[in-house]
mmCIF file of C-alpha atoms and ligand atoms in Angstrom:
data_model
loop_
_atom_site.group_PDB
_atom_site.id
_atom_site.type_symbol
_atom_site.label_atom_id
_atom_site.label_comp_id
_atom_site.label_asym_id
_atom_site.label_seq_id
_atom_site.Cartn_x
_atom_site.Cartn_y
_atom_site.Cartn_z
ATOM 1 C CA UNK B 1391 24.967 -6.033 14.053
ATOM 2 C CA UNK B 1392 26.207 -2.591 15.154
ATOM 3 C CA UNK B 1393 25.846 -2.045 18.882
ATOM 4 C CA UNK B 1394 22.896 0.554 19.942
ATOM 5 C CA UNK B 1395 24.144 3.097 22.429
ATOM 6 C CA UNK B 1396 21.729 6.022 23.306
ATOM 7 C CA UNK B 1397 24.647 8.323 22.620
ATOM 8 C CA UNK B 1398 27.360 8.268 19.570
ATOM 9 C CA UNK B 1399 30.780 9.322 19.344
ATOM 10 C CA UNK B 1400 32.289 11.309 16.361
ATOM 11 C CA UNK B 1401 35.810 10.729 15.338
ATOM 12 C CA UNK B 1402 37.116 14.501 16.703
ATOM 13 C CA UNK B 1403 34.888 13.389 19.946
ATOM 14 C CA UNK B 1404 32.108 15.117 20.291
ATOM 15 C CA UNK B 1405 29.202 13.362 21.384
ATOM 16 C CA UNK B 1406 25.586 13.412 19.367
ATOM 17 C CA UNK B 1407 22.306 11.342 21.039
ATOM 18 C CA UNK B 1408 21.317 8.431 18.978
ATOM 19 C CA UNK B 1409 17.908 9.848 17.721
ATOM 20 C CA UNK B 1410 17.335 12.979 16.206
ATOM 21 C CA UNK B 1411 14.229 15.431 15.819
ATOM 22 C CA UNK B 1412 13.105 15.940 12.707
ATOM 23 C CA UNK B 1413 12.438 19.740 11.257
ATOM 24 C CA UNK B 1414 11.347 19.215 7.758
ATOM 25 C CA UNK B 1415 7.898 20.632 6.975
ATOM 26 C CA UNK B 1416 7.899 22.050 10.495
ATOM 27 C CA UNK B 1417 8.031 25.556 9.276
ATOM 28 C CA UNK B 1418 5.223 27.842 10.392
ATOM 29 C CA UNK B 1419 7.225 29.958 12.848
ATOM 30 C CA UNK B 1420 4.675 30.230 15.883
ATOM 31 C CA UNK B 1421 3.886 26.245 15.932
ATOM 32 C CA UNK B 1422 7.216 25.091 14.629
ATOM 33 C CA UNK B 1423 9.012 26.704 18.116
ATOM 34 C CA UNK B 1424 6.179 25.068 20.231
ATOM 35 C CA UNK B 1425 6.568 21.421 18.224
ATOM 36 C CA UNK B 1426 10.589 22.260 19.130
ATOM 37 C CA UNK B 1427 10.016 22.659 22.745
ATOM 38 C CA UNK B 1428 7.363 20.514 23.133
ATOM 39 C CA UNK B 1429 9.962 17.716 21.446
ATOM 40 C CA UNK B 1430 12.682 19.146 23.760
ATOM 41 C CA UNK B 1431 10.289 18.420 26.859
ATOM 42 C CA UNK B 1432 9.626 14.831 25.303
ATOM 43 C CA UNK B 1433 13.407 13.915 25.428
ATOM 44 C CA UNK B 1434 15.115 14.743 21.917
ATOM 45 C CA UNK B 1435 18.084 16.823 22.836
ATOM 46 C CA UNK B 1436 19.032 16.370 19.163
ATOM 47 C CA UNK B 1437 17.194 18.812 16.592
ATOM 48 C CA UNK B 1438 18.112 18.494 12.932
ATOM 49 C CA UNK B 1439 16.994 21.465 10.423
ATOM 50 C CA UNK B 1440 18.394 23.110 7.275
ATOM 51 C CA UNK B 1441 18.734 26.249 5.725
ATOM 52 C CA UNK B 1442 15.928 25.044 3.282
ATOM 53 C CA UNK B 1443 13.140 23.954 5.763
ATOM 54 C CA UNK B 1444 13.181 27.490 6.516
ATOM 55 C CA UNK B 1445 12.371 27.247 10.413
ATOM 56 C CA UNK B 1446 16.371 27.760 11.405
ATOM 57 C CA UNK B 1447 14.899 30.853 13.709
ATOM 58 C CA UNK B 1448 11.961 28.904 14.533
ATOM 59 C CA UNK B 1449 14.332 25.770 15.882
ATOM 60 C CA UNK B 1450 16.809 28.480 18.027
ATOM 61 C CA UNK B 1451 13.063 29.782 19.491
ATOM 62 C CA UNK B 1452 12.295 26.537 20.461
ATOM 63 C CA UNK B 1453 15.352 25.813 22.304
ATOM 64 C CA UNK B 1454 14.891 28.687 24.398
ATOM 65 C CA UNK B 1455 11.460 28.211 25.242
ATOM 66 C CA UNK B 1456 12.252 24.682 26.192
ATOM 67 C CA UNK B 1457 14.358 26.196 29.295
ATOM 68 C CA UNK B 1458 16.615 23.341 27.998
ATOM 69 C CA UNK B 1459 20.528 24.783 28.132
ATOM 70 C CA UNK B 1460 21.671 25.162 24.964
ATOM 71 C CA UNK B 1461 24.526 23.264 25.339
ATOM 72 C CA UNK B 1462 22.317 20.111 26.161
ATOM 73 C CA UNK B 1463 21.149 20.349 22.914
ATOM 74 C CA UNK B 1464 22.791 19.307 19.373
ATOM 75 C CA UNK B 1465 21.449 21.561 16.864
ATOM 76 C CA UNK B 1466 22.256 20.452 13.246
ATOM 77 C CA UNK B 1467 21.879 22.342 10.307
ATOM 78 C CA UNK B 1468 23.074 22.518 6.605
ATOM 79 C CA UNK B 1469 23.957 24.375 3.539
ATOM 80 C CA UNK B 1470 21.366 24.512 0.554
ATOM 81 C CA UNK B 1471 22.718 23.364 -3.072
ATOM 82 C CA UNK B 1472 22.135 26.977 -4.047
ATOM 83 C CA UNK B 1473 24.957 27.873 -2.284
ATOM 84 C CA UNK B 1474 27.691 25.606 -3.371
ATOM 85 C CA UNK B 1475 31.135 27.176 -3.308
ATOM 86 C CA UNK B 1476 33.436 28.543 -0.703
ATOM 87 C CA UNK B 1477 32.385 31.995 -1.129
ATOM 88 C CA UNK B 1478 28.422 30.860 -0.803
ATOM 89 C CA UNK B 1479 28.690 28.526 1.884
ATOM 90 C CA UNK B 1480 30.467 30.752 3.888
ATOM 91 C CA UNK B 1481 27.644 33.063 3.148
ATOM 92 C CA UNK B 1482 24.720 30.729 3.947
ATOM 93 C CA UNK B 1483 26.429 29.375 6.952
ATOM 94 C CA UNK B 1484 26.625 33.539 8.566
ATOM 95 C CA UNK B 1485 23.117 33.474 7.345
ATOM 96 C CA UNK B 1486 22.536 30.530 9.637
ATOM 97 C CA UNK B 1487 24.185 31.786 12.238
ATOM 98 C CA UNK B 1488 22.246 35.178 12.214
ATOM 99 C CA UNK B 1489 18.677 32.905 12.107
ATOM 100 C CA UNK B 1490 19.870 31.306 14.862
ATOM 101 C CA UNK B 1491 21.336 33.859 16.727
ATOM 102 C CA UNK B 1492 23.500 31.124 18.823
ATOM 103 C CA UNK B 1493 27.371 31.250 19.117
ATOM 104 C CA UNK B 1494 27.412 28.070 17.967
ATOM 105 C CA UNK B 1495 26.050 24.853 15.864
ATOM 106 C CA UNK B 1496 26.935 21.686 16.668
ATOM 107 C CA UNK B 1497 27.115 20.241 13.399
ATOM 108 C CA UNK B 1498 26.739 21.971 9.884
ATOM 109 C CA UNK B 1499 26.156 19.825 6.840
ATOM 110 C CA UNK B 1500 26.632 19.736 2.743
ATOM 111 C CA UNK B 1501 22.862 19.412 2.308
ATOM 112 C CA UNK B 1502 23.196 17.699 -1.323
ATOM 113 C CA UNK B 1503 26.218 16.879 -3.542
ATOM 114 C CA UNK B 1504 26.926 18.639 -6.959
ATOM 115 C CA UNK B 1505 26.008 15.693 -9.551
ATOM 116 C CA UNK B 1506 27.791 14.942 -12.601
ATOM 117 C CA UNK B 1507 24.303 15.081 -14.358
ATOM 118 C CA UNK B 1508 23.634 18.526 -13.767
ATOM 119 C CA UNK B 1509 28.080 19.884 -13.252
ATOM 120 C CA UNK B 1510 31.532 18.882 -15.281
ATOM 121 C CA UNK B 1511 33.205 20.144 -12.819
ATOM 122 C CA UNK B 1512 30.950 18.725 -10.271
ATOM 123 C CA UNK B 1513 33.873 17.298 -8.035
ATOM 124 C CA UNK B 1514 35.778 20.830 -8.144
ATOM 125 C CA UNK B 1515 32.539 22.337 -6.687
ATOM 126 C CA UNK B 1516 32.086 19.319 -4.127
ATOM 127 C CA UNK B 1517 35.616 20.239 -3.036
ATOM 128 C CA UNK B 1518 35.333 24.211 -2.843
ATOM 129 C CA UNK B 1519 32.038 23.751 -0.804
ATOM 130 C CA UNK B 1520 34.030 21.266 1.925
ATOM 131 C CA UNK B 1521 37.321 23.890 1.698
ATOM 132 C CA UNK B 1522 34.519 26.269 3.304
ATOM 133 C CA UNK B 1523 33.213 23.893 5.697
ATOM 134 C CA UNK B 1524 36.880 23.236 6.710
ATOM 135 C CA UNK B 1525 37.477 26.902 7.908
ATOM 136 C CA UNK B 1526 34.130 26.777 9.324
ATOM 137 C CA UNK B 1527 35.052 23.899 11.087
ATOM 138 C CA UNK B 1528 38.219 25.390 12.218
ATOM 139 C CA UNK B 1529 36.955 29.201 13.492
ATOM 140 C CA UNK B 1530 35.246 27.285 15.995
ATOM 141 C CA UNK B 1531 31.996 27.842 15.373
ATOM 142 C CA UNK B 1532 30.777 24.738 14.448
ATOM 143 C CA UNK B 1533 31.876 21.507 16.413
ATOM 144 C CA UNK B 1534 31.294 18.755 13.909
ATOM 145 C CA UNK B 1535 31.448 18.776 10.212
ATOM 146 C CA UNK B 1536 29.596 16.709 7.219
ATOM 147 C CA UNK B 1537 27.614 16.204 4.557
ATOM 148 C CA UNK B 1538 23.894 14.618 3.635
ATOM 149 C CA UNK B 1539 22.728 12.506 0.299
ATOM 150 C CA UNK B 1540 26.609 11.762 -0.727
ATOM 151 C CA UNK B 1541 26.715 8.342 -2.263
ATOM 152 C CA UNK B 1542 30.820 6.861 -2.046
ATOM 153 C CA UNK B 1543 30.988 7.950 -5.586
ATOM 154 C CA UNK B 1544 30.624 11.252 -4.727
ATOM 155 C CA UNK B 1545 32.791 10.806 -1.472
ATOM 156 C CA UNK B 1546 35.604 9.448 -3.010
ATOM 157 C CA UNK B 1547 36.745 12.068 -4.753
ATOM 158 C CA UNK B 1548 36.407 14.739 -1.883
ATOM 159 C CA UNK B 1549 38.432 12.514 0.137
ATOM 160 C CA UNK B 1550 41.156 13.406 -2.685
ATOM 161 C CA UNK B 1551 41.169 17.357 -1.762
ATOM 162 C CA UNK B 1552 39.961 17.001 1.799
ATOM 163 C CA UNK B 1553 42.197 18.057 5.083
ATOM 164 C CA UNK B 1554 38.819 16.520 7.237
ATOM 165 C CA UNK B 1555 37.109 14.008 6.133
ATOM 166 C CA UNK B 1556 33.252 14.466 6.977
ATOM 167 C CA UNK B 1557 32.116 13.411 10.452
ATOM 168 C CA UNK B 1558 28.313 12.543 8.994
ATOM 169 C CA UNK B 1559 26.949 11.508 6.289
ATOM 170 C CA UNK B 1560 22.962 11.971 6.307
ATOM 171 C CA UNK B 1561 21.271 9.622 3.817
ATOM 172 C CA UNK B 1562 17.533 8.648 3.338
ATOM 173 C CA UNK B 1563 17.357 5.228 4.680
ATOM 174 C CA UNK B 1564 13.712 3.778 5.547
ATOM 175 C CA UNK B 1565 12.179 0.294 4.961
ATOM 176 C CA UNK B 1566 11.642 0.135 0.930
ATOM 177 C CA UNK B 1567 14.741 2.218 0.602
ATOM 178 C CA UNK B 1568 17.212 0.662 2.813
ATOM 179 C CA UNK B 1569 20.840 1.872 1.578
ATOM 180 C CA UNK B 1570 22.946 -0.610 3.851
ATOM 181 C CA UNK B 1571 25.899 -0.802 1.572
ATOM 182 C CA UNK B 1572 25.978 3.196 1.439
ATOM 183 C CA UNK B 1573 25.666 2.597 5.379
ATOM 184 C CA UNK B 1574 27.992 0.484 5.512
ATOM 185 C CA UNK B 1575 30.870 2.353 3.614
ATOM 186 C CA UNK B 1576 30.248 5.082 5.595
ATOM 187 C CA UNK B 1577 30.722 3.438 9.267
ATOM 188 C CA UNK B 1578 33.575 1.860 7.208
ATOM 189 C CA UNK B 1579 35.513 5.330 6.486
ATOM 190 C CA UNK B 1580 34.702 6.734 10.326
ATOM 191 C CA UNK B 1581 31.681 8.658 8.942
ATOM 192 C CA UNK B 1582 28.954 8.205 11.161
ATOM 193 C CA UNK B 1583 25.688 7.601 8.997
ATOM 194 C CA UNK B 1584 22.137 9.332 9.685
ATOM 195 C CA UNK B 1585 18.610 8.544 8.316
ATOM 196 C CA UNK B 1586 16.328 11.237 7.025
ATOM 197 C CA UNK B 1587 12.885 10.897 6.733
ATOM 198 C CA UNK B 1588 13.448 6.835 8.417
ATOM 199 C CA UNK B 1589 9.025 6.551 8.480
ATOM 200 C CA UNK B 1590 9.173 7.048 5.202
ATOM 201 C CA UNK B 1591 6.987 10.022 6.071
ATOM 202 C CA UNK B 1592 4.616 7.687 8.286
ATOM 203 C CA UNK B 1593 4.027 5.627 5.225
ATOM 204 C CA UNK B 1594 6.608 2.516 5.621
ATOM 205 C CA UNK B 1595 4.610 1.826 9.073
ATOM 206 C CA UNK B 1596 1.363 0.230 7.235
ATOM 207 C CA UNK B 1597 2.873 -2.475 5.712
ATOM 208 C CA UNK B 1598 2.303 -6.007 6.715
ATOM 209 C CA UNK B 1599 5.934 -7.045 8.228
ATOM 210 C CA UNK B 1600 6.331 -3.908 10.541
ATOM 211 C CA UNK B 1601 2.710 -4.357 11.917
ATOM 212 C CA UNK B 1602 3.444 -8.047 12.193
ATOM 213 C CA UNK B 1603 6.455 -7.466 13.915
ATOM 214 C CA UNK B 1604 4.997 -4.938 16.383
ATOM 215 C CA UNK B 1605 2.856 -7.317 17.267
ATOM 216 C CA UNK B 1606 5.446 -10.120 18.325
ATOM 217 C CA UNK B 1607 7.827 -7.685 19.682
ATOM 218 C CA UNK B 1608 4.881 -5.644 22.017
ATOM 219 C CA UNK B 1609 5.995 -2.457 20.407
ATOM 220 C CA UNK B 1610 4.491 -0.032 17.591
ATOM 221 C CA UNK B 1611 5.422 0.049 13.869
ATOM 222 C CA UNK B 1612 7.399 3.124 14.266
ATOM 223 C CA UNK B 1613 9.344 1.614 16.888
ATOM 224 C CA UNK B 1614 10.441 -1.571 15.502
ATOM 225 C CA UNK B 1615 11.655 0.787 12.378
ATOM 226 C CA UNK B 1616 13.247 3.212 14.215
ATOM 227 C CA UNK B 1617 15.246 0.287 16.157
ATOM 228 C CA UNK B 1618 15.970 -1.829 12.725
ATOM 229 C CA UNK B 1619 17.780 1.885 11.631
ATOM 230 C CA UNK B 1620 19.602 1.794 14.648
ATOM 231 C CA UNK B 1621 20.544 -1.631 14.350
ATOM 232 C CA UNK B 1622 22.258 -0.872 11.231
ATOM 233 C CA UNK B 1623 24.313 1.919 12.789
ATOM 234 C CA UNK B 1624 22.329 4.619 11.657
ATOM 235 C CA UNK B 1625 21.368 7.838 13.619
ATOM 236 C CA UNK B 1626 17.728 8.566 13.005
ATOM 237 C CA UNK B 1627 15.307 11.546 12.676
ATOM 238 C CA UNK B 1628 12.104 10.661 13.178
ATOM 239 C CA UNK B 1629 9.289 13.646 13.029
ATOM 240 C CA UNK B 1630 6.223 13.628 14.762
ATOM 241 C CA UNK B 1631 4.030 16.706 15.599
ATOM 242 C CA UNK B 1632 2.260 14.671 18.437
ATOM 243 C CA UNK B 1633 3.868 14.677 22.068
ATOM 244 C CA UNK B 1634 2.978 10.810 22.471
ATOM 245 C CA UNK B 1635 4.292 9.753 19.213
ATOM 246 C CA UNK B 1636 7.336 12.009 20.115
ATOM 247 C CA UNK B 1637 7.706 10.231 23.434
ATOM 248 C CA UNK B 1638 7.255 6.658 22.251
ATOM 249 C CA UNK B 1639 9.745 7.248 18.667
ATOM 250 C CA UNK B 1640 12.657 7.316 21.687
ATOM 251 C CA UNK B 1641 11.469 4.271 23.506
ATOM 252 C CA UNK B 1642 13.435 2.127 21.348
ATOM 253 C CA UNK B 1643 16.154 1.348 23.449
ATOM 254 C CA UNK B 1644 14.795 -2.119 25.558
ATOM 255 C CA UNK B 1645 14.413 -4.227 22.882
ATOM 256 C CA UNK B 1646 16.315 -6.183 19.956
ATOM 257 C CA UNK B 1647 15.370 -7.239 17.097
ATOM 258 C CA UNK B 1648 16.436 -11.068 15.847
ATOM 259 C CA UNK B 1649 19.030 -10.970 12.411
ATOM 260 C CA UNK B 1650 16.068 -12.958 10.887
ATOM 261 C CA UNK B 1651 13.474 -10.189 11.506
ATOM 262 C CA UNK B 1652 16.242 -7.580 10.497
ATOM 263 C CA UNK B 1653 16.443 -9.051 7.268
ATOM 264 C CA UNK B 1654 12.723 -9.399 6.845
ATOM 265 C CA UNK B 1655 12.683 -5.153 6.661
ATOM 266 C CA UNK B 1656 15.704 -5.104 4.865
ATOM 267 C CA UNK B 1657 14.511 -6.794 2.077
ATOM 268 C CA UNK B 1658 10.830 -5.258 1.920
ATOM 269 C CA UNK B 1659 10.387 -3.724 -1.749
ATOM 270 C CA UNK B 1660 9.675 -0.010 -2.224
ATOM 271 C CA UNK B 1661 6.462 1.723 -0.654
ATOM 272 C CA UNK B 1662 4.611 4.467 -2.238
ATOM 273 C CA UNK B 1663 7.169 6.739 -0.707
ATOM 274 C CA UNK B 1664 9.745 8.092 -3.810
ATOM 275 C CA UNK B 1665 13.331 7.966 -2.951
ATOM 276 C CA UNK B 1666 15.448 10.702 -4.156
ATOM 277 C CA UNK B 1667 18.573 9.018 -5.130
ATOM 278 C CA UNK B 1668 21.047 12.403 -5.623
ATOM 279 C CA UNK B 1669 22.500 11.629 -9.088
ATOM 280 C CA UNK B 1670 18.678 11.885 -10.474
ATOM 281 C CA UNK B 1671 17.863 15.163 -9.088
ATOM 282 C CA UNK B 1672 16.704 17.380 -11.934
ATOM 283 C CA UNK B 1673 17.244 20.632 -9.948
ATOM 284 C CA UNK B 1674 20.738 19.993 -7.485
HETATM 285 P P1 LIG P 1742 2.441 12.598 13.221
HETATM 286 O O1 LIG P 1742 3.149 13.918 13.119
HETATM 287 O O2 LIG P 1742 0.958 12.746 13.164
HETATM 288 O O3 LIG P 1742 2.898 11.755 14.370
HETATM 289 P P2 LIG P 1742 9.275 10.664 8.899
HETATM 290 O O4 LIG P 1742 9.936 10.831 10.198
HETATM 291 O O5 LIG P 1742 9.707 9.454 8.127
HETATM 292 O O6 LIG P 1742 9.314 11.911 8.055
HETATM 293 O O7 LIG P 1742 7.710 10.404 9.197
HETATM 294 C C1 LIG P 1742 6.921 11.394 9.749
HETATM 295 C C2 LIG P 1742 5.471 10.949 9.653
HETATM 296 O O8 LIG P 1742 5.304 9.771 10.443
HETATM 297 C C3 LIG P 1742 4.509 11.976 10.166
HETATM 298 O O9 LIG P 1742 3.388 11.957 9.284
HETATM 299 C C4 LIG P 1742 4.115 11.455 11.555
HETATM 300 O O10 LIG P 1742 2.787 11.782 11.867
HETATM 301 C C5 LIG P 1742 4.268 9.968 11.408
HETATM 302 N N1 LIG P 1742 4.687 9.352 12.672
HETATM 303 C C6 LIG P 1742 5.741 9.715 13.430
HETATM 304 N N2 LIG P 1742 5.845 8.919 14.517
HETATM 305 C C7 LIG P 1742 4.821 8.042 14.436
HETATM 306 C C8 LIG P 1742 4.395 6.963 15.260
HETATM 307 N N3 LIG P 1742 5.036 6.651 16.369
HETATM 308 N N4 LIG P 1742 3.295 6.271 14.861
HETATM 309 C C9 LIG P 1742 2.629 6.601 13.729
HETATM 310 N N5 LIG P 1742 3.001 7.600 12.909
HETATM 311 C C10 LIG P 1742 4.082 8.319 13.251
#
């Protein structure tokens, strides 16, 4: 079992807290600033957003109105598939940059691979998207690096062109679609793996092992999957647009589950949540 620590390190050393806020969906401007602060004044001082959730200006108002210093905050964002390429991704990223309106992000991320379903030259377009987070990496403006729904199939051949290999790699990891091998590979190759969407968009809480296991460990649903994501060495980033369920999705760290309970998630079959497994995507 992978040690929990509240905080992680990256392999260049920078420093990201072990749970992250959630964005996606969050995107009518006026609440999605107060959910921000309001999840600032809970405790997350790690926001995750994209390009796509369309709240990037939103997130930076937030911040602000938390009274939170911004550089007690990691801010994450990342790079739609629409603008794959060096020339595009250094376009979205100054697009980013101008929603924000921040010097800086903490960490920027390939928000979905080029497929060979959809690209034959999916791996040269892979490549020219990470030369552009390279020199993004390098101006300074970004302190950590990565990229999000990259299977090792799709890794191993950046790894080929790459200067950097990514910090991150953000997968969607929840009970019924537990991708420990992907995890795995990642912690493996330094790559510190996250979990999107790690509820299962509230829906993995219902069934009858998490509510069991609440019960014998004195916790809620949501906390005994948060900690089982943690426990595999995954960073993850729960939503919630309810201060209490904010507050209590980062009380995770005074408790342990057994190997024998661990397994009992990992080997739940698939809820009514649909995984998106990157190589399928019809649009991407
Ligand atoms: P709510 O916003 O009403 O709290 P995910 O992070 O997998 O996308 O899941 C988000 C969903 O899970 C939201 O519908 C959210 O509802 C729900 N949720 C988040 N935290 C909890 C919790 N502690 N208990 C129950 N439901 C939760």
């Amino acid at each position: 079992m992978t040690e929990v620590k509240e905080r992680v390190t990256l392999k260049n050393g920078v420093e990201i807290p072990a749970i992250g806020y959630g964005t996606w969906l969050v995107n009518d401007a006026e609440s999605a600033a107060a959910t921000v602060a309001e999840a600032i004044k809970a405790g997350y001082r790690h926001i995750d957003t994209a390009a796509y959730y369309g709240n990037e200006a939103s997130v930076a108002e937030g911040i602000r109105k938390s009274g939170v210093k911004r550089e007690d905050i990691f801010v994450t964002s990342k790079v739609w598939y629409t603008h794959r390429g060096y020339e595009k991704t250094w376009e979205a990223f100054e697009a980013t940059m101008k929603e924000f309106s921040f010097s800086y992000l903490d960490l920027y991320l390939v928000h979905w691979p080029a497929v060979p379903k959809n690209y034959d030259n999916w791996k040269e377009i892979n490549a020219e998207t990470w030369r552009a987070m390279e020199e993004i990496y390098r101006s300074g403006r970004v302190r950590a690096i990565g990229v999000s729904n990259f299977l090792p199939h799709h890794l191993e051949p950046l790894f080929e062109t790459a200067d950097i290999i990514p910090m991150v790699n953000q997968i969607e990891f929840r009970p019924g679609y537990a991708q420990i091998d992907c995890a795995k590979w990642c912690a493996d190759h330094d790559i510190v793996p996250e979990a999107w969407r790690p509820l299962g968009a509230g829906e993995a809480l219902k069934g009858e092992v998490l509510t069991s296991l609440a019960k014998k460990y004195g916790k809620s649903a949501a906390q005994i999957c948060i900690r089982w994501v943690l426990q595999h060495g995954l960073l993850p980033l729960p939503k919630s647009a309810n201060p209490e369920r904010m507050r209590e999705n980062l009380r995770v760290f005074d408790f342990e589950l057994s190997a024998e309970d661990m397994q009992k998630i990992d080997t739940l079959p698939p809820d009514d949540t649909t995984a998106i497994p990157p190589d399928q995507l019809v649009e991407n």
